[in-house]
Short mmCIF file of C-alpha atoms in Angstrom, two decimals:
data_model
loop_
_atom_site.label_atom_id
_atom_site.label_comp_id
_atom_site.label_asym_id
_atom_site.label_seq_id
_atom_site.Cartn_x
_atom_site.Cartn_y
_atom_site.Cartn_z
CA MET W 1 0.00 0.00 0.00
CA ARG W 2 1.31 3.47 -0.93
CA VAL W 3 0.64 6.05 1.79
CA VAL W 4 1.06 9.81 2.15
CA ILE W 5 1.59 11.05 5.73
CA ALA W 6 0.82 14.57 6.96
CA GLU W 7 1.97 15.26 10.52
CA ASP W 8 3.79 18.32 11.90
CA ASN W 9 5.29 16.55 14.93
CA ALA W 10 8.60 15.25 13.60
CA LEU W 11 8.86 12.44 16.15
CA LEU W 12 5.37 11.10 15.42
CA ARG W 13 5.85 11.60 11.68
CA GLU W 14 9.03 9.52 11.65
CA GLY W 15 7.37 6.97 13.91
CA LEU W 16 4.53 6.59 11.41
CA VAL W 17 7.01 6.19 8.56
CA LEU W 18 8.88 3.48 10.45
CA LEU W 19 5.67 1.73 11.50
CA LEU W 20 4.26 1.64 7.97
CA THR W 21 7.46 0.62 6.23
CA SER W 22 8.05 -2.10 8.82
CA ALA W 23 4.57 -3.41 8.00
CA GLY W 24 5.50 -3.65 4.33
CA HIS W 25 3.87 -0.45 3.10
CA GLU W 26 5.45 2.31 1.01
CA VAL W 27 5.45 5.91 2.22
CA ALA W 28 5.17 7.90 -1.00
CA ALA W 29 5.52 11.33 0.62
CA VAL W 30 5.38 13.18 3.94
CA ALA W 31 4.03 16.67 4.65
CA GLY W 32 4.84 18.82 7.65
CA SER W 33 2.40 21.69 7.11
CA GLY W 34 -1.09 22.30 5.78
CA PRO W 35 -0.12 23.84 2.42
CA GLU W 36 2.05 20.80 1.59
CA ILE W 37 -0.74 18.24 1.91
CA LEU W 38 -2.92 18.73 -1.15
CA PRO W 39 -0.03 18.98 -3.66
CA ALA W 40 1.47 15.76 -2.24
CA LEU W 41 -1.84 13.92 -2.51
CA LEU W 42 -2.53 15.14 -6.03
CA GLU W 43 0.99 14.26 -7.19
CA HIS W 44 1.25 10.79 -5.67
CA ARG W 45 -2.43 9.74 -5.57
CA PRO W 46 -1.74 7.20 -2.81
CA ASP W 47 -3.75 4.16 -1.80
CA ALA W 48 -4.40 5.93 1.50
CA ALA W 49 -3.55 9.14 3.34
CA VAL W 50 -2.85 9.49 7.07
CA LEU W 51 -3.42 13.11 8.09
CA ASP W 52 -3.23 15.07 11.32
CA VAL W 53 -6.26 17.36 11.73
CA ARG W 54 -4.40 20.37 13.09
CA MET W 55 -1.38 21.44 11.05
CA PRO W 56 0.73 24.58 10.65
CA PRO W 57 0.37 27.42 10.06
CA GLY W 58 -2.92 27.86 11.92
CA PHE W 59 -3.15 24.61 13.91
CA ARG W 60 -6.91 24.54 13.44
CA ASP W 61 -8.30 22.12 10.84
CA GLU W 62 -5.80 22.37 7.98
CA GLY W 63 -5.44 18.60 7.67
CA LEU W 64 -9.19 18.03 7.58
CA ARG W 65 -9.68 20.77 4.99
CA ALA W 66 -6.95 19.26 2.80
CA ALA W 67 -8.51 15.80 3.16
CA LEU W 68 -11.94 17.03 2.09
CA GLU W 69 -10.48 18.97 -0.85
CA ALA W 70 -8.41 16.00 -1.94
CA ARG W 71 -11.43 13.69 -1.82
CA ALA W 72 -13.36 16.19 -3.92
CA ARG W 73 -10.61 16.13 -6.56
CA ILE W 74 -9.74 12.43 -6.21
CA PRO W 75 -13.11 10.76 -5.57
CA GLY W 76 -12.87 7.85 -3.18
CA LEU W 77 -9.39 8.68 -1.89
CA PRO W 78 -9.10 6.74 1.39
CA VAL W 79 -8.28 9.08 4.27
CA LEU W 80 -7.46 8.25 7.89
CA VAL W 81 -7.51 11.39 10.03
CA LEU W 82 -5.70 11.60 13.36
CA SER W 83 -6.68 13.94 16.18
CA GLN W 84 -5.44 14.64 19.70
CA TYR W 85 -8.94 14.94 21.11
CA VAL W 86 -12.49 13.74 20.40
CA GLU W 87 -14.04 16.35 18.11
CA GLU W 88 -17.42 15.19 16.83
CA SER W 89 -17.65 17.87 14.16
CA TYR W 90 -14.57 16.46 12.41
CA ALA W 91 -16.11 12.99 12.24
CA ALA W 92 -19.37 14.49 11.00
CA GLU W 93 -17.66 16.34 8.16
CA LEU W 94 -15.71 13.28 7.06
CA LEU W 95 -18.85 11.16 7.06
CA GLY W 96 -20.98 13.70 5.23
CA GLY W 97 -23.14 12.01 2.63
CA GLY W 98 -22.31 8.52 3.87
CA ALA W 99 -18.73 8.70 2.66
CA SER W 100 -16.73 5.48 2.38
CA GLY W 101 -12.99 4.98 2.79
CA VAL W 102 -12.70 7.30 5.79
CA GLY W 103 -11.37 6.93 9.30
CA TYR W 104 -11.05 9.11 12.38
CA LEU W 105 -8.74 7.96 15.17
CA LEU W 106 -7.27 9.53 18.26
CA LYS W 107 -3.49 9.74 18.15
CA ASP W 108 -3.22 7.48 21.17
CA ARG W 109 -4.52 4.68 18.94
CA VAL W 110 -1.32 4.82 16.85
CA GLY W 111 0.56 3.31 19.78
CA ARG W 112 -1.65 0.24 19.50
CA VAL W 113 0.07 -0.86 16.32
CA ASP W 114 -2.19 -3.75 15.35
CA GLU W 115 -5.34 -1.67 15.85
CA PHE W 116 -3.91 1.22 13.86
CA LEU W 117 -2.78 -0.95 10.94
CA ASP W 118 -6.11 -2.77 10.91
CA ALA W 119 -7.97 0.55 10.79
CA LEU W 120 -5.77 1.81 7.95
CA GLU W 121 -6.33 -1.36 5.93
CA ARG W 122 -10.11 -1.13 6.44
CA VAL W 123 -10.10 2.48 5.26
CA ALA W 124 -7.88 1.68 2.25
CA GLY W 125 -10.33 -1.07 1.33
CA GLY W 126 -13.22 1.39 1.21
CA GLY W 127 -14.48 0.75 4.73
CA THR W 128 -14.71 2.92 7.80
CA ALA W 129 -12.79 3.16 11.05
CA LEU W 130 -14.04 5.38 13.84
CA ASP W 131 -12.22 5.58 17.14
CA PRO W 132 -14.25 3.82 19.87
CA GLU W 133 -14.22 7.01 21.96
CA VAL W 134 -15.74 8.99 19.07
CA VAL W 135 -18.46 6.38 18.59
CA THR W 136 -19.22 6.44 22.31
CA GLU W 137 -19.59 10.23 22.20
CA LEU W 138 -21.95 10.01 19.23
CA LEU W 139 -24.10 7.36 20.84
CA THR W 140 -24.28 8.78 24.36
CA ARG W 141 -25.17 12.29 23.17
CA ARG W 142 -28.28 11.19 21.28
CA ARG W 143 -31.41 12.72 22.72
CA ASP W 144 -34.98 11.64 21.88
CA SER W 145 -33.85 9.49 18.96
CA PRO W 146 -34.56 5.89 17.90
CA VAL W 147 -31.14 4.96 19.35
CA ASP W 148 -32.82 5.25 22.75
CA LEU W 149 -35.02 2.28 21.78
CA LEU W 150 -32.05 -0.07 21.45
CA THR W 151 -31.31 -2.62 24.13
CA PRO W 152 -27.88 -2.52 25.81
CA ARG W 153 -26.72 -5.45 23.64
CA GLU W 154 -27.99 -3.79 20.45
CA ARG W 155 -26.11 -0.63 21.38
CA GLU W 156 -22.95 -2.70 21.84
CA VAL W 157 -23.44 -4.22 18.39
CA LEU W 158 -24.12 -0.80 16.85
CA LYS W 159 -21.00 0.61 18.47
CA LEU W 160 -18.82 -2.17 17.04
CA MET W 161 -20.48 -1.83 13.64
CA ALA W 162 -19.76 1.90 13.65
CA GLU W 163 -16.10 1.18 14.42
CA GLY W 164 -16.01 -0.85 11.21
CA HIS W 165 -15.94 -4.42 12.54
CA ASP W 166 -17.49 -7.34 10.66
CA ASN W 167 -19.94 -9.86 12.08
CA THR W 168 -17.25 -12.38 12.99
CA THR W 169 -15.26 -9.84 14.99
CA ILE W 170 -18.40 -8.53 16.68
CA GLY W 171 -19.33 -12.06 17.70
CA GLN W 172 -15.85 -12.76 19.05
CA THR W 173 -15.78 -9.47 20.97
CA LEU W 174 -19.19 -9.98 22.57
CA VAL W 175 -18.76 -13.78 22.88
CA ILE W 176 -21.94 -14.53 20.94
CA THR W 177 -22.64 -16.46 17.73
CA GLU W 178 -22.65 -14.85 14.29
CA ARG W 179 -26.31 -15.83 14.03
CA ALA W 180 -27.00 -13.80 17.17
CA VAL W 181 -25.02 -10.89 15.73
CA SER W 182 -27.12 -10.95 12.55
CA LYS W 183 -30.30 -10.99 14.62
CA HIS W 184 -29.15 -7.98 16.68
CA ILE W 185 -28.16 -6.11 13.51
CA GLY W 186 -31.60 -6.76 12.04
CA ASN W 187 -33.21 -5.35 15.17
CA VAL W 188 -30.92 -2.30 15.08
CA PHE W 189 -31.88 -1.49 11.50
CA LEU W 190 -35.55 -2.07 12.22
CA LYS W 191 -35.54 0.30 15.21
CA LEU W 192 -33.52 2.94 13.34
CA GLY W 193 -35.86 2.77 10.37
CA LEU W 194 -33.06 1.64 8.05
CA PRO W 195 -33.10 -1.16 5.44
CA PRO W 196 -32.75 -4.51 7.28
CA SER W 197 -29.55 -5.52 5.50
CA ASP W 198 -26.35 -6.49 7.27
CA SER W 199 -24.24 -7.12 4.15
CA GLY W 200 -20.95 -5.39 3.43
CA HIS W 201 -19.85 -1.94 4.45
CA ARG W 202 -23.17 -0.46 3.38
CA ARG W 203 -24.67 -1.40 6.73
CA VAL W 204 -21.88 0.45 8.56
CA LEU W 205 -22.11 3.48 6.31
CA ALA W 206 -25.88 3.62 6.72
CA VAL W 207 -25.57 3.64 10.51
CA LEU W 208 -22.82 6.24 10.43
CA ALA W 209 -24.81 8.42 8.05
CA TYR W 210 -27.77 8.16 10.40
CA LEU W 211 -25.68 9.08 13.44
CA ASN W 212 -24.10 11.91 11.47
CA SER W 213 -27.48 13.38 10.54
CA ARG W 214 -28.56 13.21 14.18
CA GLN W 215 -25.28 14.66 15.42
CA SER W 216 -25.65 17.78 13.27
CA GLY W 217 -28.70 18.78 15.25
CA ALA W 218 -27.62 17.64 18.67
CA GLY W 219 -26.14 19.97 21.23
CA ARG W 220 -23.97 19.21 24.21
CA PRO W 221 -25.75 18.22 27.40
#
């Protein structure tokens, strides 16, 4: 996999390069500031991009803006965005319109090498990867929505779906059968008013799109 990295912290940037190359991937280019990101992505057109949200010169949302612009000019470009803190608005923007091939992880997740690489591979394959803490924020801040109708187990299944896990992994995590997972997923879609299909990434994207539409109108408690 060819990857472009955008990270202003030199230590983390070099750590990402070492991590990815050690895993057998190719780092096509690195960017250390916001203005460098888009040209690098347009020139190299990588299989995936790993971008820090806040980059010089403003340290606001330069990485996110570059990611959105790049995806507009290279449709379907897989992007994994890293952030220091949980910021729901960033996840909402990335997931606008039910986008595929996107991920949003906290930087602490990079230290969990297997989890990080798994998330990157899911994103590169057109799937989604949301940090568990981000998913928790989205779910717990729902107010007066169909999510409130879900049982505790259905909420656990929805949370793992939103993180991008397949039925097998969900079953292993919750120590239940895949048949039980499918039944819970069917109930989740029924209660959320979504098509009762649990096939492929479409089921994850549908749930994320639903949560995203709810999040845009939800305030903080």
